[in-house]
Tab-separated table of C-alpha atoms and ligand atoms in Angstrom:
chain	number	residue	atom	x	y	z
A	11	MET	CA	-8.319	30.336	3.332
A	12	SER	CA	-12.033	30.705	2.705
A	13	ASP	CA	-14.226	28.011	4.202
A	14	TRP	CA	-15.663	26.730	0.952
A	15	LEU	CA	-12.150	26.243	-0.463
A	16	LEU	CA	-11.192	24.123	2.566
A	17	VAL	CA	-14.360	22.029	2.036
A	18	PHE	CA	-13.452	21.630	-1.631
A	19	LEU	CA	-9.881	20.549	-0.786
A	20	TYR	CA	-11.075	17.979	1.794
A	21	ALA	CA	-13.502	16.502	-0.726
A	22	LEU	CA	-10.830	16.573	-3.416
A	23	VAL	CA	-8.640	14.437	-1.135
A	24	THR	CA	-11.388	11.790	-0.954
A	25	ALA	CA	-11.701	11.781	-4.765
A	26	LEU	CA	-7.925	11.504	-5.230
A	27	ALA	CA	-7.816	8.619	-2.739
A	28	THR	CA	-9.907	6.586	-5.205
A	29	GLY	CA	-6.901	6.745	-7.576
A	30	LEU	CA	-4.740	5.011	-4.926
A	31	GLY	CA	-6.774	1.887	-5.681
A	32	ALA	CA	-4.870	1.593	-8.953
A	33	VAL	CA	-1.436	1.640	-7.286
A	34	PRO	CA	-1.166	-2.102	-6.430
A	35	PHE	CA	-1.593	-2.832	-10.141
A	36	PHE	CA	1.840	-1.339	-10.813
A	37	PHE	CA	3.245	-4.362	-8.954
A	38	VAL	CA	0.769	-7.184	-9.479
A	39	ARG	CA	-1.426	-8.313	-12.352
A	40	ASP	CA	-4.450	-8.800	-10.170
A	41	VAL	CA	-5.487	-8.174	-6.583
A	42	SER	CA	-7.096	-11.098	-4.788
A	43	ASP	CA	-10.814	-10.960	-3.984
A	44	ARG	CA	-10.002	-11.727	-0.386
A	45	PHE	CA	-7.729	-8.662	-0.128
A	46	VAL	CA	-10.555	-6.484	-1.512
A	47	ALA	CA	-12.973	-8.111	0.982
A	48	TYR	CA	-10.805	-7.183	3.971
A	49	ALA	CA	-10.271	-3.648	2.618
A	50	ASN	CA	-14.070	-3.344	2.409
A	51	ALA	CA	-14.395	-4.673	5.971
A	52	ILE	CA	-12.047	-1.906	7.169
A	53	ALA	CA	-13.984	0.681	5.134
A	54	ALA	CA	-17.250	-0.601	6.628
A	55	GLY	CA	-15.938	-0.130	10.176
A	56	LEU	CA	-14.616	3.368	9.429
A	57	MET	CA	-17.869	4.442	7.761
A	58	LEU	CA	-20.025	3.084	10.597
A	59	GLY	CA	-17.828	4.638	13.293
A	60	ALA	CA	-17.920	7.979	11.405
A	61	SER	CA	-21.717	7.704	10.989
A	62	PHE	CA	-22.184	7.294	14.741
A	63	GLY	CA	-20.169	10.512	15.173
A	64	LEU	CA	-22.446	12.218	12.626
A	65	VAL	CA	-25.622	11.098	14.404
A	66	SER	CA	-24.395	12.273	17.813
A	67	GLU	CA	-23.442	15.643	16.305
A	68	GLY	CA	-26.785	15.880	14.504
A	69	THR	CA	-28.807	15.249	17.648
A	70	THR	CA	-27.205	18.269	19.325
A	71	HIS	CA	-28.810	20.381	16.560
A	72	GLY	CA	-32.150	18.581	16.495
A	73	ARG	CA	-33.125	15.018	17.315
A	74	LEU	CA	-36.235	14.522	15.225
A	75	GLU	CA	-34.676	16.477	12.347
A	76	THR	CA	-31.648	14.153	12.402
A	77	LEU	CA	-33.922	11.109	12.360
A	78	GLY	CA	-35.911	12.673	9.510
A	79	GLY	CA	-32.656	13.228	7.595
A	80	VAL	CA	-31.614	9.595	8.159
A	81	LEU	CA	-34.908	8.400	6.653
A	82	ILE	CA	-34.473	10.707	3.665
A	83	GLY	CA	-30.904	9.422	3.157
A	84	VAL	CA	-32.116	5.824	3.123
A	85	ALA	CA	-34.990	6.739	0.776
A	86	PHE	CA	-32.541	8.529	-1.511
A	87	ILE	CA	-30.296	5.495	-1.896
A	88	LEU	CA	-33.293	3.145	-2.327
A	89	GLY	CA	-34.828	5.533	-4.834
A	90	THR	CA	-31.696	5.849	-6.973
A	91	GLN	CA	-31.163	2.081	-6.886
A	92	ARG	CA	-34.753	1.464	-7.978
A	93	TYR	CA	-34.591	4.176	-10.640
A	94	LEU	CA	-31.443	2.617	-12.040
A	95	GLY	CA	-33.079	-0.777	-12.264
A	96	GLY	CA	-31.927	-2.351	-9.014
A	97	HIS	CA	-28.511	-3.406	-10.345
A	98	ASP	CA	-25.809	-3.422	-7.791
A	99	GLU	CA	-22.484	-1.869	-8.574
A	100	GLU	CA	-20.535	-5.102	-8.776
A	101	GLU	CA	-23.003	-6.741	-11.146
A	102	LEU	CA	-22.738	-3.705	-13.406
A	103	VAL	CA	-18.971	-3.591	-13.257
A	104	PHE	CA	-18.760	-7.191	-14.340
A	105	GLY	CA	-21.387	-6.572	-17.040
A	106	ALA	CA	-19.223	-3.796	-18.433
A	107	ALA	CA	-16.131	-5.997	-18.250
A	108	GLN	CA	-17.792	-8.647	-20.318
A	109	GLY	CA	-18.330	-6.099	-23.076
A	110	GLU	CA	-22.059	-5.775	-22.675
A	111	SER	CA	-24.031	-2.861	-24.025
A	112	ALA	CA	-23.146	0.792	-23.650
A	113	ARG	CA	-26.303	1.074	-21.563
A	114	LYS	CA	-24.698	-1.036	-18.866
A	115	VAL	CA	-21.527	1.024	-18.888
A	116	PHE	CA	-23.701	4.115	-18.606
A	117	LEU	CA	-25.671	2.534	-15.753
A	118	MET	CA	-22.468	1.667	-13.916
A	119	MET	CA	-21.318	5.280	-14.112
A	120	ALA	CA	-24.805	6.440	-13.019
A	121	VAL	CA	-24.803	4.143	-9.992
A	122	MET	CA	-21.313	5.300	-8.972
A	123	THR	CA	-22.247	8.955	-9.413
A	124	ALA	CA	-25.383	8.619	-7.261
A	125	HIS	CA	-23.350	6.773	-4.634
A	126	SER	CA	-20.599	9.384	-4.741
A	127	PHE	CA	-23.176	12.206	-4.581
A	128	SER	CA	-24.265	11.334	-1.033
A	129	GLU	CA	-20.613	10.976	0.038
A	130	GLY	CA	-19.941	14.507	-1.219
A	131	VAL	CA	-22.958	15.767	0.717
A	132	ALA	CA	-21.561	13.976	3.801
A	133	VAL	CA	-18.214	15.812	3.584
A	134	GLY	CA	-20.002	19.158	3.036
A	135	VAL	CA	-22.551	18.942	5.840
A	136	SER	CA	-20.017	17.527	8.320
A	137	PHE	CA	-18.235	20.912	8.169
A	138	GLY	CA	-21.412	22.344	9.673
A	139	GLY	CA	-20.488	20.301	12.774
A	140	GLY	CA	-16.914	21.618	12.817
A	141	VAL	CA	-13.554	20.771	11.254
A	142	THR	CA	-12.951	17.824	13.612
A	143	LEU	CA	-16.107	16.035	12.510
A	144	ALA	CA	-15.307	16.911	8.902
A	145	THR	CA	-11.836	15.377	9.250
A	146	VAL	CA	-13.308	12.126	10.618
A	147	ILE	CA	-15.834	11.886	7.756
A	148	THR	CA	-13.200	12.758	5.160
A	149	VAL	CA	-10.811	10.054	6.429
A	150	ALA	CA	-13.582	7.445	6.439
A	151	ILE	CA	-14.755	8.219	2.916
A	152	ALA	CA	-11.203	8.551	1.551
A	153	VAL	CA	-10.231	5.120	2.889
A	154	HIS	CA	-13.490	3.648	1.653
A	155	ASN	CA	-12.754	5.001	-1.834
A	156	ILE	CA	-9.504	3.042	-2.160
A	157	PRO	CA	-11.154	-0.412	-2.597
A	158	GLU	CA	-13.575	1.267	-5.026
A	159	GLY	CA	-10.560	2.305	-7.095
A	160	VAL	CA	-9.265	-1.294	-6.854
A	161	ALA	CA	-12.587	-2.578	-8.202
A	162	ILE	CA	-12.600	-0.136	-11.113
A	163	THR	CA	-8.971	-0.870	-12.018
A	164	ALA	CA	-9.551	-4.612	-11.752
A	165	VAL	CA	-12.154	-4.251	-14.511
A	166	MET	CA	-10.282	-1.832	-16.768
A	167	ARG	CA	-6.699	-3.132	-16.470
A	168	PRO	CA	-7.257	-6.541	-18.161
A	169	ARG	CA	-8.723	-4.647	-21.142
A	170	GLY	CA	-5.332	-3.057	-21.790
A	171	ILE	CA	-5.935	0.304	-20.132
A	172	SER	CA	-2.748	1.644	-18.515
A	173	VAL	CA	-2.485	1.868	-14.723
A	174	PRO	CA	-2.271	5.735	-14.707
A	175	LYS	CA	-5.398	5.865	-16.879
A	176	CYS	CA	-7.200	3.433	-14.540
A	177	ALA	CA	-6.226	5.731	-11.655
A	178	GLY	CA	-7.600	8.683	-13.611
A	179	TRP	CA	-10.954	6.977	-14.244
A	180	SER	CA	-11.149	5.982	-10.597
A	181	VAL	CA	-10.748	9.625	-9.575
A	182	VAL	CA	-13.364	10.650	-12.161
A	183	SER	CA	-15.862	8.224	-10.556
A	184	SER	CA	-15.481	10.171	-7.304
A	185	LEU	CA	-15.572	13.692	-8.755
A	186	PRO	CA	-19.174	14.217	-7.544
A	187	GLN	CA	-17.625	14.361	-4.062
A	188	PRO	CA	-15.773	17.709	-4.419
A	189	LEU	CA	-18.567	19.006	-6.680
A	190	MET	CA	-21.342	18.198	-4.162
A	191	ALA	CA	-19.479	18.996	-0.937
A	192	VAL	CA	-19.274	22.758	-1.547
A	193	PRO	CA	-22.965	23.417	-2.309
A	194	ALA	CA	-24.043	21.110	0.555
A	195	PHE	CA	-21.763	23.056	2.923
A	196	LEU	CA	-22.925	26.463	1.682
A	197	PHE	CA	-26.539	25.361	2.039
A	198	VAL	CA	-26.291	24.254	5.691
A	199	GLU	CA	-24.238	27.345	6.516
A	200	ALA	CA	-26.781	29.705	4.958
A	201	PHE	CA	-29.769	27.832	6.298
A	202	ARG	CA	-28.808	26.517	9.738
A	203	PRO	CA	-32.134	24.665	10.409
A	204	ALA	CA	-31.192	22.350	7.536
A	205	LEU	CA	-28.004	21.206	9.327
A	206	PRO	CA	-29.452	18.266	11.377
A	207	TRP	CA	-31.408	17.164	8.289
A	208	GLY	CA	-28.245	17.215	6.195
A	209	ILE	CA	-26.194	15.408	8.857
A	210	GLY	CA	-28.968	12.798	9.201
A	211	PHE	CA	-29.092	12.354	5.426
A	212	ALA	CA	-25.357	11.710	5.280
A	213	ALA	CA	-25.426	9.268	8.193
A	214	GLY	CA	-28.450	7.398	6.814
A	215	ALA	CA	-26.896	7.077	3.343
A	216	MET	CA	-23.544	5.931	4.769
A	217	ILE	CA	-25.004	3.362	7.198
A	218	PHE	CA	-27.301	2.004	4.486
A	219	MET	CA	-24.349	1.665	2.091
A	220	VAL	CA	-22.298	-0.190	4.683
A	221	LEU	CA	-25.084	-2.666	5.482
A	222	GLY	CA	-26.386	-2.997	1.938
A	223	GLU	CA	-23.152	-2.976	-0.085
A	224	LEU	CA	-19.845	-3.001	1.758
A	225	LEU	CA	-20.472	-5.776	4.282
A	226	PRO	CA	-22.307	-8.110	1.886
A	227	GLU	CA	-19.420	-7.690	-0.592
A	228	ALA	CA	-16.851	-8.326	2.134
A	229	LEU	CA	-18.734	-11.385	3.402
A	230	ALA	CA	-19.051	-12.816	-0.116
A	231	GLU	CA	-15.267	-13.101	-0.538
A	232	GLY	CA	-13.820	-13.012	2.983
A	233	ARG	CA	-14.151	-15.302	6.017
A	234	ARG	CA	-17.112	-14.300	8.155
A	235	SER	CA	-15.215	-14.380	11.458
A	236	GLN	CA	-12.390	-12.271	10.029
A	237	VAL	CA	-14.679	-9.725	8.354
A	238	ALA	CA	-16.670	-9.338	11.587
A	239	THR	CA	-13.477	-8.986	13.682
A	240	ILE	CA	-11.897	-6.414	11.353
A	241	SER	CA	-15.117	-4.342	11.130
A	242	THR	CA	-15.704	-4.446	14.906
A	243	VAL	CA	-12.161	-3.387	15.760
A	244	THR	CA	-12.260	-0.643	13.116
A	245	ILE	CA	-15.553	0.789	14.445
A	246	ILE	CA	-14.093	1.045	17.949
A	247	ALA	CA	-10.816	2.513	16.671
A	248	MET	CA	-12.757	5.120	14.679
A	249	MET	CA	-14.846	6.078	17.720
A	250	LEU	CA	-11.729	6.430	19.898
A	251	PHE	CA	-10.064	8.466	17.157
A	252	GLN	CA	-13.029	10.903	17.266
A	253	ARG	CA	-12.713	11.202	21.054
A	254	PHE	CA	-9.061	12.150	20.923
A	255	LEU	CA	-9.056	14.312	17.824
B	302	LIG	ZN1	-18.260	5.127	-2.094
């Protein structure tokens, strides 16, 4: 199988995982906020553990370049958030649910696409560090996408949209991942000096998202001690997983 096709398939798995977020809605009318909070706490631990793996891989290719990439990743997320008016995802999702203007629905999709963009880049550049690193990053992002699918379905389902359609829209929200992963991979393959920059970018964007979005959302609905325990244990599990893979 050609390398780019493997990259595409890995990133397609992360996008499809978003659709799994709709599955609980076959059985229940609504998923509790607390359940979503703990799912986000797990995702936060996986993403942080995977980001540490990225940084340590990046530094073997260039320390300052990795740091430079981290700063660009943070600037990218800050820049897109500012450009889109500083709304956070949740605020926009609820805005859309309450039938507010098409502009808000558009903004919600724009925020999700920007967010998903950097995750696609992460899958792509991680292949520059080898299939093992790529597998770790793919697992982390795929698991993280599931509560995103839950959030999307929780908004769409009460408006009479069928569960399979909610799953479909959830997958659509993550389509930038397979679309971005392949060019990001081809770029760092063709231009090796860009690899630590790309790896740093992915790590910076992921860590920033965990600290700026996932953990605050988890802490808003879950117990602090439990969120902290789940995230801590998950980080360690993810780091051990990388050692033994
Ligand atoms: Zn995401």
